[in-house]
Every structure is written in structure tokens, then in C-alpha cells.
CSV table of C-alpha atoms in Angstrom, one decimal:
chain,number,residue,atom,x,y,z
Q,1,UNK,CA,-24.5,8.2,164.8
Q,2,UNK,CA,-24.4,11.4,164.1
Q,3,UNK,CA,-21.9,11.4,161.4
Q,4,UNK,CA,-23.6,8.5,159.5
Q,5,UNK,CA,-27.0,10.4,158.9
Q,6,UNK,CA,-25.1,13.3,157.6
Q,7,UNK,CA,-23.1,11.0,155.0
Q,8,UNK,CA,-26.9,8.9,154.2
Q,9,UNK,CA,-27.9,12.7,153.8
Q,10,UNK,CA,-25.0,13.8,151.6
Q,11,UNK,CA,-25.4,10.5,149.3
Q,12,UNK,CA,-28.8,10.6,148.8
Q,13,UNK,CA,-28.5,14.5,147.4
Q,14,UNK,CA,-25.5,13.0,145.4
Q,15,UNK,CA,-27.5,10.5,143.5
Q,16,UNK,CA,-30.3,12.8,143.2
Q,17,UNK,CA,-28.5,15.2,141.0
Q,18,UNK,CA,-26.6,13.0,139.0
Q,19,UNK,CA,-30.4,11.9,138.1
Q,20,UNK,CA,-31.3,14.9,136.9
Q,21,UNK,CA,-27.9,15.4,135.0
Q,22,UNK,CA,-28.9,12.4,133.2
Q,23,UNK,CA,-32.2,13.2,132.7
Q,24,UNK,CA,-31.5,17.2,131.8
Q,25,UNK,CA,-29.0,14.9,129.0
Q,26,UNK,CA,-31.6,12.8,127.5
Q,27,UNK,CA,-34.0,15.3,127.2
Q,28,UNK,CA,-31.5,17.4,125.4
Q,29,UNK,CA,-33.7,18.7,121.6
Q,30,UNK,CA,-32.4,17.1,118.9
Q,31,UNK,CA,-31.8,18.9,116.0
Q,32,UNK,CA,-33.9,19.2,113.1
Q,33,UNK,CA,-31.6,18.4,110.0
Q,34,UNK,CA,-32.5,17.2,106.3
Q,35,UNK,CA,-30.2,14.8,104.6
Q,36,UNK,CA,-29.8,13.1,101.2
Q,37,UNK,CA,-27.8,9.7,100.4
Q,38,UNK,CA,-23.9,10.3,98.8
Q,39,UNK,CA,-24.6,8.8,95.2
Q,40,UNK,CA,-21.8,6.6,93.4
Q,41,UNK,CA,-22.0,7.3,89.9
Q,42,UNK,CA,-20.0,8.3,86.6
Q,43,UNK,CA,-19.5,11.8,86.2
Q,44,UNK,CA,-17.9,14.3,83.3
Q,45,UNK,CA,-15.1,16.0,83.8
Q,46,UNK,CA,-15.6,18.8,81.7
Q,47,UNK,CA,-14.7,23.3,81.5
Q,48,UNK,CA,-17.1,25.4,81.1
Q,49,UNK,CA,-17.5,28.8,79.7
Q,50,UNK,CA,-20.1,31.1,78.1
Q,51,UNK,CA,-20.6,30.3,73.9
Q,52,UNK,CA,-21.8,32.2,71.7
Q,53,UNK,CA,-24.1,31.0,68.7
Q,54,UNK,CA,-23.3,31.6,65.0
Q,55,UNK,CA,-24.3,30.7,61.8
Q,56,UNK,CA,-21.9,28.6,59.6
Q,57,UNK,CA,-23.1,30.7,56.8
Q,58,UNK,CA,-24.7,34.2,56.7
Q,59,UNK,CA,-25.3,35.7,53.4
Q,60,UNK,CA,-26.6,39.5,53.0
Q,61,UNK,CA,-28.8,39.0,50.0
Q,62,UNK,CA,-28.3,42.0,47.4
Q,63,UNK,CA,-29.0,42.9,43.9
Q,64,UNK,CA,-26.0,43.1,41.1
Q,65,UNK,CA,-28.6,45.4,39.0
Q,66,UNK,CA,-30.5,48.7,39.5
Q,67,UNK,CA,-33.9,48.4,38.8
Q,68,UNK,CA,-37.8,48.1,40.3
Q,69,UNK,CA,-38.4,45.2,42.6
Q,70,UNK,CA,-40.9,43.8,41.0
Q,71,UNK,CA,-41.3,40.3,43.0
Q,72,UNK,CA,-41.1,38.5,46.8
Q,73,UNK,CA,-41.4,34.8,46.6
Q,74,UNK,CA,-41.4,34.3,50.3
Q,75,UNK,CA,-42.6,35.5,53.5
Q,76,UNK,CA,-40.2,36.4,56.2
Q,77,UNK,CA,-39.2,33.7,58.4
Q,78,UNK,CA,-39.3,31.6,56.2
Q,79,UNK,CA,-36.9,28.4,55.6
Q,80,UNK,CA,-35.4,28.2,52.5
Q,81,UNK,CA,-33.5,26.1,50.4
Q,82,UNK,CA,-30.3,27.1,48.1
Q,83,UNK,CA,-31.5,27.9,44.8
Q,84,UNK,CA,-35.0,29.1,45.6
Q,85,UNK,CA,-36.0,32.1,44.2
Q,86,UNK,CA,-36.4,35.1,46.4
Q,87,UNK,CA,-36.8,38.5,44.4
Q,88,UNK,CA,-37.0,39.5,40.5
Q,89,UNK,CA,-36.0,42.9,39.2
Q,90,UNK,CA,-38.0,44.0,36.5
Q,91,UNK,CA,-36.2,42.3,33.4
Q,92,UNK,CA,-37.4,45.0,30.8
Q,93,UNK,CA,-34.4,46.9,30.1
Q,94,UNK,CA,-31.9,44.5,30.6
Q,95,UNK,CA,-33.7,42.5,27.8
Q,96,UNK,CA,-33.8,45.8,25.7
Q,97,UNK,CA,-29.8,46.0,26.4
Q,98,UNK,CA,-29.3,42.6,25.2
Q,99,UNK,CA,-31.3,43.3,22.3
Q,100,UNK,CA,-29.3,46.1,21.2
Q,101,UNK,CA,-26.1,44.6,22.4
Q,102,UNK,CA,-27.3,41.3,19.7
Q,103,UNK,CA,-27.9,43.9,17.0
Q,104,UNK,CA,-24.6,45.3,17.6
Q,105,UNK,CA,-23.0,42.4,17.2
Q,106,UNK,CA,-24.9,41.1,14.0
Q,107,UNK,CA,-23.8,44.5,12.4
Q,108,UNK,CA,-19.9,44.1,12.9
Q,109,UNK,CA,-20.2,40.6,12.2
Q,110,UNK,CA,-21.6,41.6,8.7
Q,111,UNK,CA,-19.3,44.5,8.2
Q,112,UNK,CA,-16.3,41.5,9.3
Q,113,UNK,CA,-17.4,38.9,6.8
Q,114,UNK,CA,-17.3,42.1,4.0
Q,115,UNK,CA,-14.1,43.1,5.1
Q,116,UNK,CA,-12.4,39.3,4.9
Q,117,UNK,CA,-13.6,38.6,1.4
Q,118,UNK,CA,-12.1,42.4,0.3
Q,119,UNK,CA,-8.7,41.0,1.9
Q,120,UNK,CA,-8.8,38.0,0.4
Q,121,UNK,CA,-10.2,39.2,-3.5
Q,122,UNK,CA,-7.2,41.6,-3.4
Q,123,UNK,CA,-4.9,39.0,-2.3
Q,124,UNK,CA,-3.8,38.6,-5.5
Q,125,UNK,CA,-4.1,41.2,-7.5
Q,126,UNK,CA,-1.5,42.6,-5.0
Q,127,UNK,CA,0.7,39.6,-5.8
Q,128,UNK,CA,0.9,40.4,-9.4
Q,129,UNK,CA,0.9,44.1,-9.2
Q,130,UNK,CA,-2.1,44.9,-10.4
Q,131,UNK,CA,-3.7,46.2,-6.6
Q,132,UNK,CA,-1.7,49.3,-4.7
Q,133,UNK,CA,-0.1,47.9,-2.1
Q,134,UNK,CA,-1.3,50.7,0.4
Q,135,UNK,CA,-4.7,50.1,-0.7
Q,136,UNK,CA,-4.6,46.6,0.0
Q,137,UNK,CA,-2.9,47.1,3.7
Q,138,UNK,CA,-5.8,49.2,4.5
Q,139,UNK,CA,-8.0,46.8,4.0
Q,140,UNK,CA,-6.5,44.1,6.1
Q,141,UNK,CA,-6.6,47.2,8.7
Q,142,UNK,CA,-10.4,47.3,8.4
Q,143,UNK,CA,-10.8,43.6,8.4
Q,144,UNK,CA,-8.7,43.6,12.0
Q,145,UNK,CA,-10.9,46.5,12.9
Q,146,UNK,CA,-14.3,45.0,12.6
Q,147,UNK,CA,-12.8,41.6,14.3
Q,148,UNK,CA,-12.2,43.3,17.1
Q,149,UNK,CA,-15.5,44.9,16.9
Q,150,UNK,CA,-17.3,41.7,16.5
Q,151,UNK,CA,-15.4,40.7,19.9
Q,152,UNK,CA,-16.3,43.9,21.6
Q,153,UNK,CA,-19.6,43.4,20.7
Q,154,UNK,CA,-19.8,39.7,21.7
Q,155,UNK,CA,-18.3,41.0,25.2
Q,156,UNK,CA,-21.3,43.1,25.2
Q,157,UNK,CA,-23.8,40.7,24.7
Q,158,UNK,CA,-22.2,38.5,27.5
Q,159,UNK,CA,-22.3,41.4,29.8
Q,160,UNK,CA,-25.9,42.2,28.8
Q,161,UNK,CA,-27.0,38.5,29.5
Q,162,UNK,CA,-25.4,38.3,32.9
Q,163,UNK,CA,-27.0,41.8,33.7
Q,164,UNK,CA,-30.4,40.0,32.9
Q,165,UNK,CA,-29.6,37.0,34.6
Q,166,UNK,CA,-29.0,39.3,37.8
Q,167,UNK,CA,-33.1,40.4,37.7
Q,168,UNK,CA,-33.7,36.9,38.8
Q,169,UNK,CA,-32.2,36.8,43.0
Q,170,UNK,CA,-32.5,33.2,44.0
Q,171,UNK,CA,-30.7,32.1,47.3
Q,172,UNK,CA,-27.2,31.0,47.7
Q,173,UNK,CA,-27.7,28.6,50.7
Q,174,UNK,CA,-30.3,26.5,53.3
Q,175,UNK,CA,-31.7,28.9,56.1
Q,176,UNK,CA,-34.1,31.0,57.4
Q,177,UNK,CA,-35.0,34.3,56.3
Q,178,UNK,CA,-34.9,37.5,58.6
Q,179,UNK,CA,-37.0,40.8,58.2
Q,180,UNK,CA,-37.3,42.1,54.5
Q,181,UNK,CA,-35.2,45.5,54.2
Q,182,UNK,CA,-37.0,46.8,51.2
Q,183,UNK,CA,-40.7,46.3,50.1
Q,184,UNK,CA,-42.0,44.9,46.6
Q,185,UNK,CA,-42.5,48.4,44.3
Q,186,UNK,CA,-39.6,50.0,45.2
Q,187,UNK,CA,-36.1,51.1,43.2
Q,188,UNK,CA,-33.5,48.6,44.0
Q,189,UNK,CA,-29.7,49.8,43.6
Q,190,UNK,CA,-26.8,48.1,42.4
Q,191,UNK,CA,-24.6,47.1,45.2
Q,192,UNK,CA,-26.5,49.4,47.5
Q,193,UNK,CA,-24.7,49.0,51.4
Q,194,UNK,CA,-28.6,47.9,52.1
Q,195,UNK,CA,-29.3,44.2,51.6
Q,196,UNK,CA,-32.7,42.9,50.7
Q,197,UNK,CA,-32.9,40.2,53.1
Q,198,UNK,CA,-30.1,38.4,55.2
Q,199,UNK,CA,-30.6,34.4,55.6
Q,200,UNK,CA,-29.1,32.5,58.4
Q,201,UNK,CA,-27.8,28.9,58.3
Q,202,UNK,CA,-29.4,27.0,61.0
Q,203,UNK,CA,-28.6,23.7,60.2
Q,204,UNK,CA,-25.5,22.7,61.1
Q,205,UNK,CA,-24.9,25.6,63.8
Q,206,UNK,CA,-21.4,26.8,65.3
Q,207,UNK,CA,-21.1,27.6,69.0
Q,208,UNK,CA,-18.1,29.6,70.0
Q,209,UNK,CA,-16.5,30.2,73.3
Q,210,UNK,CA,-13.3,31.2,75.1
Q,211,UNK,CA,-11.4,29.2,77.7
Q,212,UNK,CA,-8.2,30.7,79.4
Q,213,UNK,CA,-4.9,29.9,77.8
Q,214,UNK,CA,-3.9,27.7,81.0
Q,215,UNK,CA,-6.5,25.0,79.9
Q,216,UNK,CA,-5.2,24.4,76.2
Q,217,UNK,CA,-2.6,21.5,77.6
Q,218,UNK,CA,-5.3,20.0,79.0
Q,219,UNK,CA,-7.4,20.5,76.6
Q,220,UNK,CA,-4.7,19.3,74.4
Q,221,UNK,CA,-4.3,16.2,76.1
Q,222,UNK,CA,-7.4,14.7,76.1
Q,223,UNK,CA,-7.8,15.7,71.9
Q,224,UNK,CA,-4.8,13.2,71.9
Q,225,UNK,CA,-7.1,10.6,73.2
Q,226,UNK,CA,-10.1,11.8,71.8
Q,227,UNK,CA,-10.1,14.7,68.5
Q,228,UNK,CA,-13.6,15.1,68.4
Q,229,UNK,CA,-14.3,15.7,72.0
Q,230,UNK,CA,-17.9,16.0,73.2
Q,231,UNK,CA,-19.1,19.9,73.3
Q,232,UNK,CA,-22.7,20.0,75.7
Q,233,UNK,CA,-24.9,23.4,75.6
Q,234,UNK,CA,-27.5,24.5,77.6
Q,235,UNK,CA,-30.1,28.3,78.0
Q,236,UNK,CA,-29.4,27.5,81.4
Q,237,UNK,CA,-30.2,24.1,83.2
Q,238,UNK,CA,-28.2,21.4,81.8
Q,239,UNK,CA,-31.1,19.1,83.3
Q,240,UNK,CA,-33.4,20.8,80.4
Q,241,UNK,CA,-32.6,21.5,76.6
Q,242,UNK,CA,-29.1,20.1,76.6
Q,243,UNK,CA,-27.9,20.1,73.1
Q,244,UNK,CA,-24.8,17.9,71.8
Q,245,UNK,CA,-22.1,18.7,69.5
Q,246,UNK,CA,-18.5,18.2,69.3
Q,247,UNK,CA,-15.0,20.2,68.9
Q,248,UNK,CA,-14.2,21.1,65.6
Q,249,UNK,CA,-12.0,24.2,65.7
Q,250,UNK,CA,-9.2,25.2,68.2
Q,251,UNK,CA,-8.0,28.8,67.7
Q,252,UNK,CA,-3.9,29.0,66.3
Q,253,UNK,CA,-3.5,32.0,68.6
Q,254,UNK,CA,-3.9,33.0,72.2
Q,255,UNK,CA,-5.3,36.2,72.5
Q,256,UNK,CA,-2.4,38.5,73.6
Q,257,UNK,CA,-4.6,40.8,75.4
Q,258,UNK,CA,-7.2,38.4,77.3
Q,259,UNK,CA,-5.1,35.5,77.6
Q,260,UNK,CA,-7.9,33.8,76.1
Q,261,UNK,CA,-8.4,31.2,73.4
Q,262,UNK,CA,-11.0,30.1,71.2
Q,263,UNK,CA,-12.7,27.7,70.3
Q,264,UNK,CA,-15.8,26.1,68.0
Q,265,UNK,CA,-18.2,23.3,68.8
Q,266,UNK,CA,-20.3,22.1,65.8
Q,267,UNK,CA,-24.0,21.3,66.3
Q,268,UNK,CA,-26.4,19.3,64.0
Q,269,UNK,CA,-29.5,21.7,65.1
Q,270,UNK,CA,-32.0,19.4,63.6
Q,271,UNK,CA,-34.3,20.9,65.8
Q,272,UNK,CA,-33.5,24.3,65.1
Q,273,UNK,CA,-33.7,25.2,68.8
Q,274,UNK,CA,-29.7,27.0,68.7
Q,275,UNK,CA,-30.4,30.6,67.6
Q,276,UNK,CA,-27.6,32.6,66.0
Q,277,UNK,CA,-27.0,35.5,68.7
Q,278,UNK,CA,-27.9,33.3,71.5
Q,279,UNK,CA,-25.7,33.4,74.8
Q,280,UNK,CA,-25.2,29.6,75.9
Q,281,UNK,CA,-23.7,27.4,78.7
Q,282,UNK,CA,-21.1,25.3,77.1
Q,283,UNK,CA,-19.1,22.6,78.6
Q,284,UNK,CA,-16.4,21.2,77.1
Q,285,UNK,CA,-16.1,17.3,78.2
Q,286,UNK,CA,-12.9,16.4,78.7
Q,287,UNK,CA,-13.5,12.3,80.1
Q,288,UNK,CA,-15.9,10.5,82.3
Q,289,UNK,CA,-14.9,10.4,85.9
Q,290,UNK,CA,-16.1,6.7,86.9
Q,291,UNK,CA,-17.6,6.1,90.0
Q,292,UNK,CA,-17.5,9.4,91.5
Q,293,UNK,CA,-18.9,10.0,94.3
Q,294,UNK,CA,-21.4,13.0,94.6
Q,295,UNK,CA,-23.6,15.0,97.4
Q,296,UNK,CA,-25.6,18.3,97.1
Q,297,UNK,CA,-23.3,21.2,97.3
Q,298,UNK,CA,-25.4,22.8,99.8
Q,299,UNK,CA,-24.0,19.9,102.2
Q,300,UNK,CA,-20.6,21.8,101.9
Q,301,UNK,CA,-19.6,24.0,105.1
Q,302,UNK,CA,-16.3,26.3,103.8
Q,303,UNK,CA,-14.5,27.4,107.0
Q,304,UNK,CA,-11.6,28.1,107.7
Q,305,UNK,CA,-10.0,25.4,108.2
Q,306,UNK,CA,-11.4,23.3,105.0
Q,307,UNK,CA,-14.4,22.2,104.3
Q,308,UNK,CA,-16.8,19.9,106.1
Q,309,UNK,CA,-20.0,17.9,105.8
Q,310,UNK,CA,-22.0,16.7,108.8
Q,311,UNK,CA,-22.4,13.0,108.2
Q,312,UNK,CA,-25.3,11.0,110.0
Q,313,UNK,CA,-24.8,8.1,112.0
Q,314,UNK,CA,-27.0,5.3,112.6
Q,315,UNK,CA,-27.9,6.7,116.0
Q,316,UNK,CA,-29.4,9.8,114.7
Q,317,UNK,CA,-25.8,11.9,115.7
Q,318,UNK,CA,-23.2,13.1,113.5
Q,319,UNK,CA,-20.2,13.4,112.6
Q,320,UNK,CA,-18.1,16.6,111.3
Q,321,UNK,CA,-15.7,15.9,108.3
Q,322,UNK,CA,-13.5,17.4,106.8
Q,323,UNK,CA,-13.6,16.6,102.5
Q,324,UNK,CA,-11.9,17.2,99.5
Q,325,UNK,CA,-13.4,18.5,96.9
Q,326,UNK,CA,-13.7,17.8,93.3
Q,327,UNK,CA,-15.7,19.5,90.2
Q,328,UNK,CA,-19.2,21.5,91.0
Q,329,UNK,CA,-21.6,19.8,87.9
Q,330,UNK,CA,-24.9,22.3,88.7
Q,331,UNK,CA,-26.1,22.2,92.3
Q,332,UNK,CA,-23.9,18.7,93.1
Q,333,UNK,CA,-20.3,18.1,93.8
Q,334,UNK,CA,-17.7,15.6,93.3
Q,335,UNK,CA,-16.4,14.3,96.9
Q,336,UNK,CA,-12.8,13.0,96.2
Q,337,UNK,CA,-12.3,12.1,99.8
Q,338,UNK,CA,-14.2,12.2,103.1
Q,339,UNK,CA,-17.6,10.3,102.4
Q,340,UNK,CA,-18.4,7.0,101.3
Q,341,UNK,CA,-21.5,5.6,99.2
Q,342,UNK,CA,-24.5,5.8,100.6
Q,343,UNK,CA,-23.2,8.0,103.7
Q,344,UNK,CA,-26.3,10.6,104.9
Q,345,UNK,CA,-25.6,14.2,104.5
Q,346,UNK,CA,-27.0,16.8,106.0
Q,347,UNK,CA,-28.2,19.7,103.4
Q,348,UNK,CA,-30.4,22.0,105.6
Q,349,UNK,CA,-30.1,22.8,109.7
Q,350,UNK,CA,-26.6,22.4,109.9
Q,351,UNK,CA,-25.9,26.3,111.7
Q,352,UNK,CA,-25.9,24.9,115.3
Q,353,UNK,CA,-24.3,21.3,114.6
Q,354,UNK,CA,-21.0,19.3,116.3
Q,355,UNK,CA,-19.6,16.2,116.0
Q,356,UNK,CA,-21.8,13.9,118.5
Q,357,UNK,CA,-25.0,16.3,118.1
Q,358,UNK,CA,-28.6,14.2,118.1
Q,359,UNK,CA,-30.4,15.0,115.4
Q,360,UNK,CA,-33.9,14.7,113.5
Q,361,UNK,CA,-34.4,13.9,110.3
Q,362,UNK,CA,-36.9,16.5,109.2
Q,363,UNK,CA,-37.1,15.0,105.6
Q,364,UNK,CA,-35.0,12.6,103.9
Q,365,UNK,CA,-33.8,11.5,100.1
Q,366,UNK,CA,-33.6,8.0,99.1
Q,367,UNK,CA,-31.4,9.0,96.5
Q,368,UNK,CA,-29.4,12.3,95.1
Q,369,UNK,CA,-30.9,14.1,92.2
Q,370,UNK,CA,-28.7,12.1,89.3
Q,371,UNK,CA,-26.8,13.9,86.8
């Protein structure tokens, strides 16, 4: 009797704490997680690198002739088109010159046309003997002399019409103008190292930028299926003010110091939003990865042993995987293997998690951000 109300005792205490085990276990917290839908979508595969904008054409504007600036036909900043006109020089004595240089030539042409008939009266007298023959030599020497004069001269008028010509600056190409070097009034010198103005192409734009030497097979290989292949640019966000170009130029040289190669995207610029000088994001894209399957990159845990995602389950737990990784594009990342379409991951409140841990879904996506 004895005996059996000890084990009624012992039983009862039994159950009563494998209640409260249970009960301590439900009641565990869950924790608070937020988590986004894995997307299924196309994707670029693409290198990226820093670019550098330039101008196609970049022309320091300077005058041929030394003389007073005497005219500005635009303001700075302004767009301009190739063969407007942009300064004069004061014409004045480069008209006198050509003057002068016309009078010159009018003179020896004169003293030329004098000298031939001479030649030519004497011709025969010299035949039969009646003319010295000395004399006569000398004046074929000053016919030869004033035809070469006349040819001097008509050099000189050439030169002194181009040297006008040259007091009239007009533009050699489309572009904008930059910040006027020299101010309407002032002496202008001939060839001076100091241009008047410089003007920058805009439209059509290059950017340039540098990928290692270990990408030009690749690179290579995808011309092969594609010469022209898609060049993207961005300030910073590709999401905003993405500007499209294409691959025009791969460098014939590695360079032996960097290891680096060059190369040239080509952008229409219509909008004239590329600036010459401008630092850009470029991406070269290579193909278009279909279907790829993308999550924030923020879901990514790197430990040592690989890296994981905490994937929820229908019963608010989850599960620790371990992924492979593809290409970062911004603040996503291509999942190769390890999570399936439509698969919750967790993005925030993921320090304290394991595999089978409840959790609460503090705020959740429909849908990744898309590309």
C-alpha cells in the first residue's frame, strides 16, 4: 500500500513536468525576421569597371594671325555648329597686305609682258646678225627674271589672301563652348600656346574604361557572337540615369605595367546628360542569363563554411542553406543553387537564427525589387 502511493506520487510529479516542458516549448518567442520572395527572372551577365567620359573631338580654338580681336559671336556655353563663326580679327592690315601684294604683282606682270616682246622683237635680228648676241641673251635673262617675279608675287598675294581669310575664326566642329580665354579688345597672337576658346563634342560621346587583361577571352568570346556588344553607364544607380551605348574600340595592347586593357563604348548623348571629365559606372554586357534566380544580397550569411540563407517554411520556421553564388547586379544576387522561385528569405533578424527556429514575419515583400 505503501509502495503504490509513493509510485501515484512519483507519476503524478512526472506528468507534471513534462507539462511544463511543453508548455516552457510553446511559449518559446519567436523571432522577428523580415523576408522577401526569391524572383525568377532574366538577368545580364556583364564586367564592370570605372569609365571615363571623353569627347570624340576636342578642338583648342586659335588664331593663325596676330592682330586685335575685334568680335565674339557667341556666349559661353553655348552649342554650336561647324562652320559658325566665332571670333574676327581686325581685317585692316591684312587687306592693306593684299593690297600691296596685288600691286606688286601688277608691276612685274607689266615689267614681264615688256620683257617678252624685247625677246621676241630681237629674235630675229639676232638670226640674221644684225642684234649682238650677248645683248640679246640678256634679255631673255630679264624676261626669266620678271616671270619668276610675277610668280613670287602671285605667291604673295595667295599668302596675303589666306592671312585675311584667317581674321574670320569660324568653328571646325558641333559642340559646346567652354569659358572664353581672351576678351573682345585685346591683341591676339599668332599661334599663341593660349587658345581662344576650346569646344567639346557632345554628341556622339566616348566612354572609356579599363578591364584586367584576364577578361579579354571572355570578352573576346562573346564579340564572336555579338561585335557590337551592349556598353550600360550610370553617376551611380543603375536604377536611375542609365545611359546605352555599345563597344566600339578594344585596345591592340595590354598595358605592360597594370595588366590592364582598354576599351571604348560609343554613346549617342542626345540628351547631352554624359559630360566630358565625368567618372562613370560602366558595365560591359556580356549575355542575358535567362531565368536567373535572384534574392537581396543582404539575405547572404558568409561564414566559414560557405554561405547561407535562412529560408522560411510554411510553418513560420526555417531552414539554414547553404548557396552558390552567382554575379552581384546592385544590392541583389544571382542564386545558382540553393533556393527555388518564390522561396522566402530572410533579409533582416537573422543574428540569432538555426535551422528549426519559429519565426515572425515583422514585414514582408510580395516581390524583389526587379532589375
Amino acid at each position: 500500500m505503501f509502495w503504490g502511493r509513493v509510485f501515484l506520487i512519483v507519476g503524478v510529479l512526472f506528468l507534471g513536468s513534462c507539462k511544463k516542458k511543453s508548455e516552457l516549448a510553446e511559449s518559446d518567442p519567436a523571432f522577428l525576421v523580415t523576408a522577401v520572395k526569391a524572383i525568377q527572372k532574366d538577368a545580364p551577365l556583364y564586367l564592370e569597371a570605372i569609365g571615363h567620359v571623353e569627347s570624340i573631338e576636342r578642338i583648342k580654338v586659335m588664331s593663325r594671325v596676330e592682330g586685335e580681336l575685334t568680335g565674339v559671336y557667341f556666349k559661353e556655353g553655348d552649342y554650336v555648329k561647324k562652320g559658325d563663326l566665332l571670333f574676327t580679327i581686325d581685317p585692316r592690315p591684312y587687306e592693306a597686305k593684299l593690297k600691296f601684294a596685288e600691286g606688286t604683282l601688277a608691276e612685274n606682270l607689266a615689267n614681264l609682258k615688256l620683257a617678252q616682246e624685247k625677246v621676241l622683237r630681237y629674235t630675229t635680228l639676232v638670226q640674221e646678225e644684225y642684234y649682238s648676241e650677248i645683248d640679246y641673251r640678256q634679255l631673255q635673262t630679264t624676261a626669266e627674271t620678271d616671270d619668276a617675279l610675277v610668280k613670287k608675287a602671285e605667291a604673295d598675294v595667295e599668302d596675303a589672301k589666306i592671312n585675311l581669310n584667317y581674321c574670320w575664326i569660324y568653328s571646325p566642329i558641333e559642340g559646346k563652348t567652354g569659358i572664353l580665354q581672351i576678351d573682345k579688345g585685346n591683341l591676339v597672337r599668332a599661334n599663341d600656346q593660349n587658345e581662344l576658346i576650346t569646344i567639346n563634342q557632345i554628341s556622339p560621346i566616348y566612354v572609356t574604361f579599363a578591364l584586367s587583361e584576364k577578361f579579354l577571352p571572355t570578352v573576346q568570346k562573346y564579340q564572336c557572337k555579338n561585335p557590337n556588344l551592349p556598353v550600360n553607364v550610370s553617376y551611380e544607380d543603375f536604377k536611375e540615369d542609365t545611359f546605352k551605348g555599345f563597344l566600339e574600340v578594344v585596345d591592340n595592347q595590354v598595358d605592360p605595367e597594370t595588366g590592364m586593357i582598354k576599351f571604348r563604348g560609343k554613346f549617342d548623348n542626345e540628351d547631352k546628360k554624359l559630360w566630358p571629365g565625368l567618372f562613370v559606372r560602366t558595365r560591359l554586357i556580356l549575355d542575358t542569363i535567362k531565368d536567373a534566380i535572384l534574392i537581396p544580397s543582404e539575405a547572404v550569411d558568409y561564414t566559414q563554411n560557405g554561405s547561407i540563407v535562412y529560408v522560411v517554411n510554411k510553418d513560420k520556421t526555417v531552414d539554414k542553406r547553404n548557396v552558390k553564388l552567382g554575379q552581384r547586379i546592385d544590392d541583389q544576387i544571382i542564386i545558382i543553387s540553393g533556393v527555388e522561385k518564390n522561396e522566402m528569405v530572410v533579409t533582416d533578424g537573422m543574428l540569432n537564427l538555426y535551422s528549426g527556429a519559429k519565426v515572425q514575419l515583422q514585414k514582408t515583400e510580395k516581390e524583389n525589387e526587379p532589375l
